[in-house]
Short mmCIF file of C-alpha atoms and ligand atoms in Angstrom, two decimals:
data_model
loop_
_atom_site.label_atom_id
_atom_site.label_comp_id
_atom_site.label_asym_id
_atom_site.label_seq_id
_atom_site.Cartn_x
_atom_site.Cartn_y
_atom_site.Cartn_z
CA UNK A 1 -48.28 -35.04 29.91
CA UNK A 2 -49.24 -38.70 29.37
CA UNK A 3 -46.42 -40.72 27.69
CA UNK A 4 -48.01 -42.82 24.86
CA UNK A 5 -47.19 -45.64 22.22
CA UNK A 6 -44.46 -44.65 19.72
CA UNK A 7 -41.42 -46.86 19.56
CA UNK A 8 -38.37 -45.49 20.40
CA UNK A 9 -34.85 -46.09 21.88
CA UNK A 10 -34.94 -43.26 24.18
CA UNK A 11 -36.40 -43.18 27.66
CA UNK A 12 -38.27 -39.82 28.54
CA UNK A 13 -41.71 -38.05 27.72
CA UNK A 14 -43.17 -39.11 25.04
CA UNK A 15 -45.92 -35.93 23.36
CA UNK A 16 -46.51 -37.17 20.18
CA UNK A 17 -48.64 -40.66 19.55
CA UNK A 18 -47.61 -43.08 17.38
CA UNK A 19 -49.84 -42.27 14.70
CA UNK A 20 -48.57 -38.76 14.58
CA UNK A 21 -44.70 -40.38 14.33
CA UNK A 22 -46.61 -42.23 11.08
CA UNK A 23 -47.74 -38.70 9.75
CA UNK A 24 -44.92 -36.68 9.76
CA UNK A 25 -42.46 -39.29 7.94
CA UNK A 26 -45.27 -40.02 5.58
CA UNK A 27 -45.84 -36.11 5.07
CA UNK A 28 -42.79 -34.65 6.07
CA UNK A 29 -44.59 -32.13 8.06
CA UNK A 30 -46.91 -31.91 11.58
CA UNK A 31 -49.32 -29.33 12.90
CA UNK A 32 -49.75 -29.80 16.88
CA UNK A 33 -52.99 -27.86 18.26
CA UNK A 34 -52.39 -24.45 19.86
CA UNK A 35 -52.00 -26.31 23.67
CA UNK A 36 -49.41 -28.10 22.72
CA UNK A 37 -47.19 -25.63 24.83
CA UNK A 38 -48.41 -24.96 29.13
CA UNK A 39 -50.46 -21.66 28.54
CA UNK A 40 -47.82 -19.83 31.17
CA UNK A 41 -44.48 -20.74 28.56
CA UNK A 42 -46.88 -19.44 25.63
CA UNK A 43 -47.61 -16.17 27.34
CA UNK A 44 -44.14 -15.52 28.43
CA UNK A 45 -42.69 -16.79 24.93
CA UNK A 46 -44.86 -14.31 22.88
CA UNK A 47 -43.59 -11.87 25.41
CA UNK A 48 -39.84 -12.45 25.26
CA UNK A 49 -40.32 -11.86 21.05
CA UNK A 50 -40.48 -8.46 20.77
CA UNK A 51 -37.36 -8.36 23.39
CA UNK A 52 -35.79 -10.90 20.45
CA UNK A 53 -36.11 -8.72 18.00
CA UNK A 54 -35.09 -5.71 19.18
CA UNK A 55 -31.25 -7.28 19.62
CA UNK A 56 -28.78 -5.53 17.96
CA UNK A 57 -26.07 -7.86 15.99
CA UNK A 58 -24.88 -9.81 13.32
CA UNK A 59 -28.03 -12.20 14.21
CA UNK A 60 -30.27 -9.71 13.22
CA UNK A 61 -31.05 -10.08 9.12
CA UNK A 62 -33.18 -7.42 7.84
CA UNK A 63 -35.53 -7.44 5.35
CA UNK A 64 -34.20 -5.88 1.49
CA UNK A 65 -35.94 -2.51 2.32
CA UNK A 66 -32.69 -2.57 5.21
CA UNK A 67 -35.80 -1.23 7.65
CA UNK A 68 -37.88 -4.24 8.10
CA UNK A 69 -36.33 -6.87 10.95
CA UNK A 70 -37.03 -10.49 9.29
CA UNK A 71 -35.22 -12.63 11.25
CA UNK A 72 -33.02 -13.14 14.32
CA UNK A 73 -30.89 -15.74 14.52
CA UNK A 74 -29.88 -18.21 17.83
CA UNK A 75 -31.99 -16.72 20.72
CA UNK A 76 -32.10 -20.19 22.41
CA UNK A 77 -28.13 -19.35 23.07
CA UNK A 78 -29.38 -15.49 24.65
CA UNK A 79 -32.69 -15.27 25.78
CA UNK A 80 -33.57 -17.39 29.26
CA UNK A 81 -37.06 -18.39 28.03
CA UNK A 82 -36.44 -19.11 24.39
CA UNK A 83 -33.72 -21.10 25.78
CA UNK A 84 -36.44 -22.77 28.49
CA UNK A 85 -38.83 -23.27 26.12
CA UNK A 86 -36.23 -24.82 23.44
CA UNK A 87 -35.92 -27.81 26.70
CA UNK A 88 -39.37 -28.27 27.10
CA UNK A 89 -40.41 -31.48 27.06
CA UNK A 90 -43.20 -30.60 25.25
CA UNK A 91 -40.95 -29.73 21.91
CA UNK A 92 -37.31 -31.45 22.68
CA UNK A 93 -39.29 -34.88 23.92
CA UNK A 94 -41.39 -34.58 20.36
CA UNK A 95 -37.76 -33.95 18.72
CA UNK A 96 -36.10 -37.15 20.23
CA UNK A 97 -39.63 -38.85 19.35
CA UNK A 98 -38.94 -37.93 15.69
CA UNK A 99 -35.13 -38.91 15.30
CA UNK A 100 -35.43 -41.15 17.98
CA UNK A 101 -32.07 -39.81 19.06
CA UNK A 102 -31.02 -37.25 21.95
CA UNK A 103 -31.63 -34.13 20.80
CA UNK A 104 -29.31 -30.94 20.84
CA UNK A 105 -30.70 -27.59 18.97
CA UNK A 106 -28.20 -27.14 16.18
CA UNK A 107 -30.24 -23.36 14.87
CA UNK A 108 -32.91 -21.49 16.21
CA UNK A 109 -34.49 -18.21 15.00
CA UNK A 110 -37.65 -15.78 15.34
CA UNK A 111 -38.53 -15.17 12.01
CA UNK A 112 -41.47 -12.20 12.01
CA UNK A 113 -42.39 -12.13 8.74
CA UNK A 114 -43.87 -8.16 9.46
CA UNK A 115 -47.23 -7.24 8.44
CA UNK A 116 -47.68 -5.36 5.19
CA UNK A 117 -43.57 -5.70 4.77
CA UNK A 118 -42.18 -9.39 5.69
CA UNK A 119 -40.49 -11.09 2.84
CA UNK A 120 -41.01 -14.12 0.98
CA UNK A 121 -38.63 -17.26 1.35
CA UNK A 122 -38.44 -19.06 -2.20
CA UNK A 123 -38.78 -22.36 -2.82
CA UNK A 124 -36.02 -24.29 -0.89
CA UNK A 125 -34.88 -27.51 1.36
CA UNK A 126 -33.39 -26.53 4.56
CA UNK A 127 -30.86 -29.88 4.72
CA UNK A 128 -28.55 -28.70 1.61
CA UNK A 129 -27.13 -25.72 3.62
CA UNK A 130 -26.67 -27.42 7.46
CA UNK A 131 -25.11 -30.48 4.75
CA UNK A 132 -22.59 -28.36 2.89
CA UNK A 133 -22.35 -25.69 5.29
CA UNK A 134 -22.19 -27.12 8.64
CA UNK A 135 -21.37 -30.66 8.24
CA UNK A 136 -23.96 -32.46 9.06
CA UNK A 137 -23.42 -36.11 7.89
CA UNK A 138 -27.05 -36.53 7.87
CA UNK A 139 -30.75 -34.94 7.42
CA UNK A 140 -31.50 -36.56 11.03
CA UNK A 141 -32.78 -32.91 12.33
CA UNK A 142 -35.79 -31.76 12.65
CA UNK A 143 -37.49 -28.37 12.71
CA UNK A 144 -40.01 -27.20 15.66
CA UNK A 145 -41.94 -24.23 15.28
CA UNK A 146 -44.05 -22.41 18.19
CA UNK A 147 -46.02 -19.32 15.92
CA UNK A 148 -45.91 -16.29 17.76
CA UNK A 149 -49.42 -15.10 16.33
CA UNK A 150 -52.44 -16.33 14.44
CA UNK A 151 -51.18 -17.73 10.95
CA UNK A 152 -53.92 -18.11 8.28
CA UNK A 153 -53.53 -17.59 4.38
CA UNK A 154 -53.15 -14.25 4.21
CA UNK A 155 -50.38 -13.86 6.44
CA UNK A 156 -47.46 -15.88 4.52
CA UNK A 157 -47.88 -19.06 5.59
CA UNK A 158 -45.01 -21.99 5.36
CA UNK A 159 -46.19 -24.37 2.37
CA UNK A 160 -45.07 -27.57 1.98
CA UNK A 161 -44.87 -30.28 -1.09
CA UNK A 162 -46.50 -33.25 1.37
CA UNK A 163 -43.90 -36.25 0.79
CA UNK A 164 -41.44 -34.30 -0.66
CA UNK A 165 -38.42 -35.21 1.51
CA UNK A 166 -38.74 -39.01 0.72
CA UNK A 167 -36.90 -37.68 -2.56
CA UNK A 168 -33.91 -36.46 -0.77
CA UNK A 169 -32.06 -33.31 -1.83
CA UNK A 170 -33.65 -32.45 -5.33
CA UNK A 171 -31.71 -31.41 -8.47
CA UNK A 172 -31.19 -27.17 -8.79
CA UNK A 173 -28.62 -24.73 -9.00
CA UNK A 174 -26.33 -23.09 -6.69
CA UNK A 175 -26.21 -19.44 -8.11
CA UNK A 176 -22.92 -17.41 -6.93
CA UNK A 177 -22.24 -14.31 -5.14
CA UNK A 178 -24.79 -12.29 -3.40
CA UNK A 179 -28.40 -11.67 -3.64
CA UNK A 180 -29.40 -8.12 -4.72
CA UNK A 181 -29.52 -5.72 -1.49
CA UNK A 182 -27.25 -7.37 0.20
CA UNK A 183 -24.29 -7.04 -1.89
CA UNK A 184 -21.63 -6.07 0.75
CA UNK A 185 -22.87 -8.34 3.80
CA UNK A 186 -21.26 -11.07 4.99
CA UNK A 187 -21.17 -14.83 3.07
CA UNK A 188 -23.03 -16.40 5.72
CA UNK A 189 -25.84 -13.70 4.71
CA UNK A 190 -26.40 -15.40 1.51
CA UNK A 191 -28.81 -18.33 2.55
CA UNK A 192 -31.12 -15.96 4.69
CA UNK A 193 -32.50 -13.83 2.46
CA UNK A 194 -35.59 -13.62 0.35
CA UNK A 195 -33.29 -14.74 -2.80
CA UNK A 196 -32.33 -18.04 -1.90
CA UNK A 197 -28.30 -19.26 -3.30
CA UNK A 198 -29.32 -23.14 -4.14
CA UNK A 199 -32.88 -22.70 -6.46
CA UNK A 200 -34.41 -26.31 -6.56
CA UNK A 201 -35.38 -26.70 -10.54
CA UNK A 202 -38.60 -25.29 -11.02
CA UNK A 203 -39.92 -28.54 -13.33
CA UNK A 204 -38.64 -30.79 -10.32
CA UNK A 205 -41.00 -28.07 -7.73
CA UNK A 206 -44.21 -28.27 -10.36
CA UNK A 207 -43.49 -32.52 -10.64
CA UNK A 208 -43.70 -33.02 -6.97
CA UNK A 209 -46.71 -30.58 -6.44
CA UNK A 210 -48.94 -32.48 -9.17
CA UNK A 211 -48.00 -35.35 -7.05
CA UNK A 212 -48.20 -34.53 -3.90
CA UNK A 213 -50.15 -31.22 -4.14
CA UNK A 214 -50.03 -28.26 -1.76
CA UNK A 215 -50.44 -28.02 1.94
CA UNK A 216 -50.10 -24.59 4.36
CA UNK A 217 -50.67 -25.20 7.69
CA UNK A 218 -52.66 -22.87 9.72
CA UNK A 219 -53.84 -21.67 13.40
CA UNK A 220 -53.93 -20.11 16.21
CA UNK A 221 -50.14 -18.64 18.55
CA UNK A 222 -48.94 -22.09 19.94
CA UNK A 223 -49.45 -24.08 17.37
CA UNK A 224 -46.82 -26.26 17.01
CA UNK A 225 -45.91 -27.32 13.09
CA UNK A 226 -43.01 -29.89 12.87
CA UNK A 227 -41.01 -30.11 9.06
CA UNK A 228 -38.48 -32.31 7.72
CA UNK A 229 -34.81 -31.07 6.60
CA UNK A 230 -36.06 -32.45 3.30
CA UNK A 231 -39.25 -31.46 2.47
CA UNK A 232 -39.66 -28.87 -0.25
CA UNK A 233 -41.05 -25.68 1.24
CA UNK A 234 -41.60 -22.05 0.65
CA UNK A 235 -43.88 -19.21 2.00
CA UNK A 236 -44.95 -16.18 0.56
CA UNK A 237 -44.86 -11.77 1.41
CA UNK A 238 -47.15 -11.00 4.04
CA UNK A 239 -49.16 -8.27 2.57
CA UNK A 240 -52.04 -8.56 5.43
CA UNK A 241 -51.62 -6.26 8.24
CA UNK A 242 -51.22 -8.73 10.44
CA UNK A 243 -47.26 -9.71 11.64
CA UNK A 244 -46.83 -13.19 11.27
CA UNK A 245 -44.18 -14.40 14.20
CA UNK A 246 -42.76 -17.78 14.54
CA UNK A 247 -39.76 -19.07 16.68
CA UNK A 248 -38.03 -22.16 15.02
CA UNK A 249 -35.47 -24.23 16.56
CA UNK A 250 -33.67 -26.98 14.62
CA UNK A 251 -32.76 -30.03 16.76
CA UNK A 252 -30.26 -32.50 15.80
CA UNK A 253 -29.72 -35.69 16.73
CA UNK A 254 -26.57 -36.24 18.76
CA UNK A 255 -25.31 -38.99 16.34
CA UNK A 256 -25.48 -37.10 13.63
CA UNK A 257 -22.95 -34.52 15.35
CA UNK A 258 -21.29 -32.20 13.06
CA UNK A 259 -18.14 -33.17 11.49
CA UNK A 260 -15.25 -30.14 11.26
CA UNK A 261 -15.82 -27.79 8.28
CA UNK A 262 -13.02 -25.29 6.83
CA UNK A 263 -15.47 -22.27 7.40
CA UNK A 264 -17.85 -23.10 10.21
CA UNK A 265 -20.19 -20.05 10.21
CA UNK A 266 -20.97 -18.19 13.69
CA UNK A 267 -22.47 -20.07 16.42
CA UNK A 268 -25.76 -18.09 15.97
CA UNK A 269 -26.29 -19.57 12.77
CA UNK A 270 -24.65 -22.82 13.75
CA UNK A 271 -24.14 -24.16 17.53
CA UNK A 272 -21.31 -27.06 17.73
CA UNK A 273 -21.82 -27.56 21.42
CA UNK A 274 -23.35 -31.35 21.15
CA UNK A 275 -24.69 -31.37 24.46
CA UNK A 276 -28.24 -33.31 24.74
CA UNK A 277 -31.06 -31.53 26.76
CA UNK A 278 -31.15 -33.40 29.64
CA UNK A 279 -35.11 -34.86 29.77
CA UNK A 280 -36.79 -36.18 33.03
CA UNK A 281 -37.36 -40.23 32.06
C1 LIG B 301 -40.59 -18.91 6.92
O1 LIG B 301 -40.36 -18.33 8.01
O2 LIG B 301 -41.64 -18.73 6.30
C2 LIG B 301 -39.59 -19.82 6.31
C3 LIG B 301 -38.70 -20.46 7.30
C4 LIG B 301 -37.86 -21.55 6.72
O3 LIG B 301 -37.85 -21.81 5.55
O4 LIG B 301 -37.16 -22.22 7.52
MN1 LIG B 302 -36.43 -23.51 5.39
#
């Protein structure tokens, strides 16, 4: 892959152009073509999903019907070619590109978002929880998203407030105890729902959408979409018949390492190891 123009502090491949560095902090959000990823990692990524999602755990979160699998949590820390793929310099290089940092992956998950049955995920910025729960000094991380099928509008698509995250976290309300069907899990549970525990005000969410309007990215498995901690983001119940899979992995920057926190939650939701992925210069 040709190393190109943007300016950084950190040797090593370079994916992204400068101009697509310029997008995503203008936006707070990038969509990457569906050969963004070497065909072979694709093909053997879609493969290893179904082998994600059958693992039995505490990193498994089901959907409220307690049937429907709608997310596992940390396969980059248990599966071989998540974890390959989640070093490719392909994705980690366009990470350290981004924060122009060395790059760790602080959270990954497949979320499937089922056909006919997957969830919706409210309104929400990601940076409030890996903040307040994890201890993250900063919102230096990045999310990097490989979708596991086709996503078009009918499937539940992530949509985004374009801009949003230049407003930092927004005003809202952290609402107590646990959301309905999931009553007797575990706290951790309580930010991975389809309920989510901090609901950004909803004038603040209809302000920043007559601004900035709407966006859902769409396309083909491989696509690559890119999102800031910050930016305001939701996605809606896929009621197609068509599953809508996506792996995300959340890289940090290594100087924004975590700091200690009274409850740290489980390394699937949360990896402390600060080690950077090692990238070829
Ligand atoms: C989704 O899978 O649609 C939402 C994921 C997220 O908010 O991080
Ligand atoms: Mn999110």
């Amino acid at each position: 892959m040709a190393g190109i123009d943007a300016a950084r502090t950190t040797a090593g491949p370079a994916p992204l152009t400068a101009a697509m560095v310029a997008d995503y902090h203008r936006d707070g959000f990038l969509l990457l073509p569906g050969d963004h990823l070497p065909a072979e990692l694709l093909a053997e990524l879609v493969e290893a999903a179904p082998r994600v999602l059958a693992q039995q755990g505490p990193q498994r979160v089901l959907e409220r019907d307690g049937v429907t699998v709608r997310s596992v949590y940390g396969p980059h820390r248990t599966d071989p070619v998540v974890a390959r793929v989640s070093r490719s310099a392909e994705l980690a290089g366009a990470a350290r590109q981004l924060l122009d940092d060395e790059v760790y992956v602080h959270q990954s998950k497949v979320n499937l978002k089922a056909a006919f049955a997957g969830d919706q995920w409210e309104w929400h910025q990601d940076y409030i929880n890996w903040r307040d729960r994890d201890g993250i000094p900063r919102p230096d991380l990045v999310n990097v998203t490989v979708f596991l099928n086709e996503v078009n509008e009918f499937n539940g698509p992530l949509t985004f407030i374009p801009g949003s995250h230049r407003h930092g976290l927004l005003a809202g309300t952290d609402t107590d105890g646990m959301p309905a069907g999931y009553e007797d899990g575990p706290n951790w549970m309580a930010t991975l729902t389809a309920t989510e525990k901090f609901q950004v005000d909803r004038a603040v969410i209809r302000r920043l959408a007559e601004e900035g309007g709407l966006v859902s990215p769409k396309g083909p498995a491989g696509s690559v979409l890119m999102f800031h901690p910050n930016v305001l983001h939701a996605s809606s119940p896929n009621l197609s018949p068509f599953d809508r899979g996506m792996l995300l992995m959340v890289y940090n920057g290594v100087r924004n390492a975590p700091r200690p926190v009274a409850s740290p939650r489980p390394d699937f939701l949360a990896d402390r190891e600060v080690a950077p992925i090692p990238l070829a210069a």
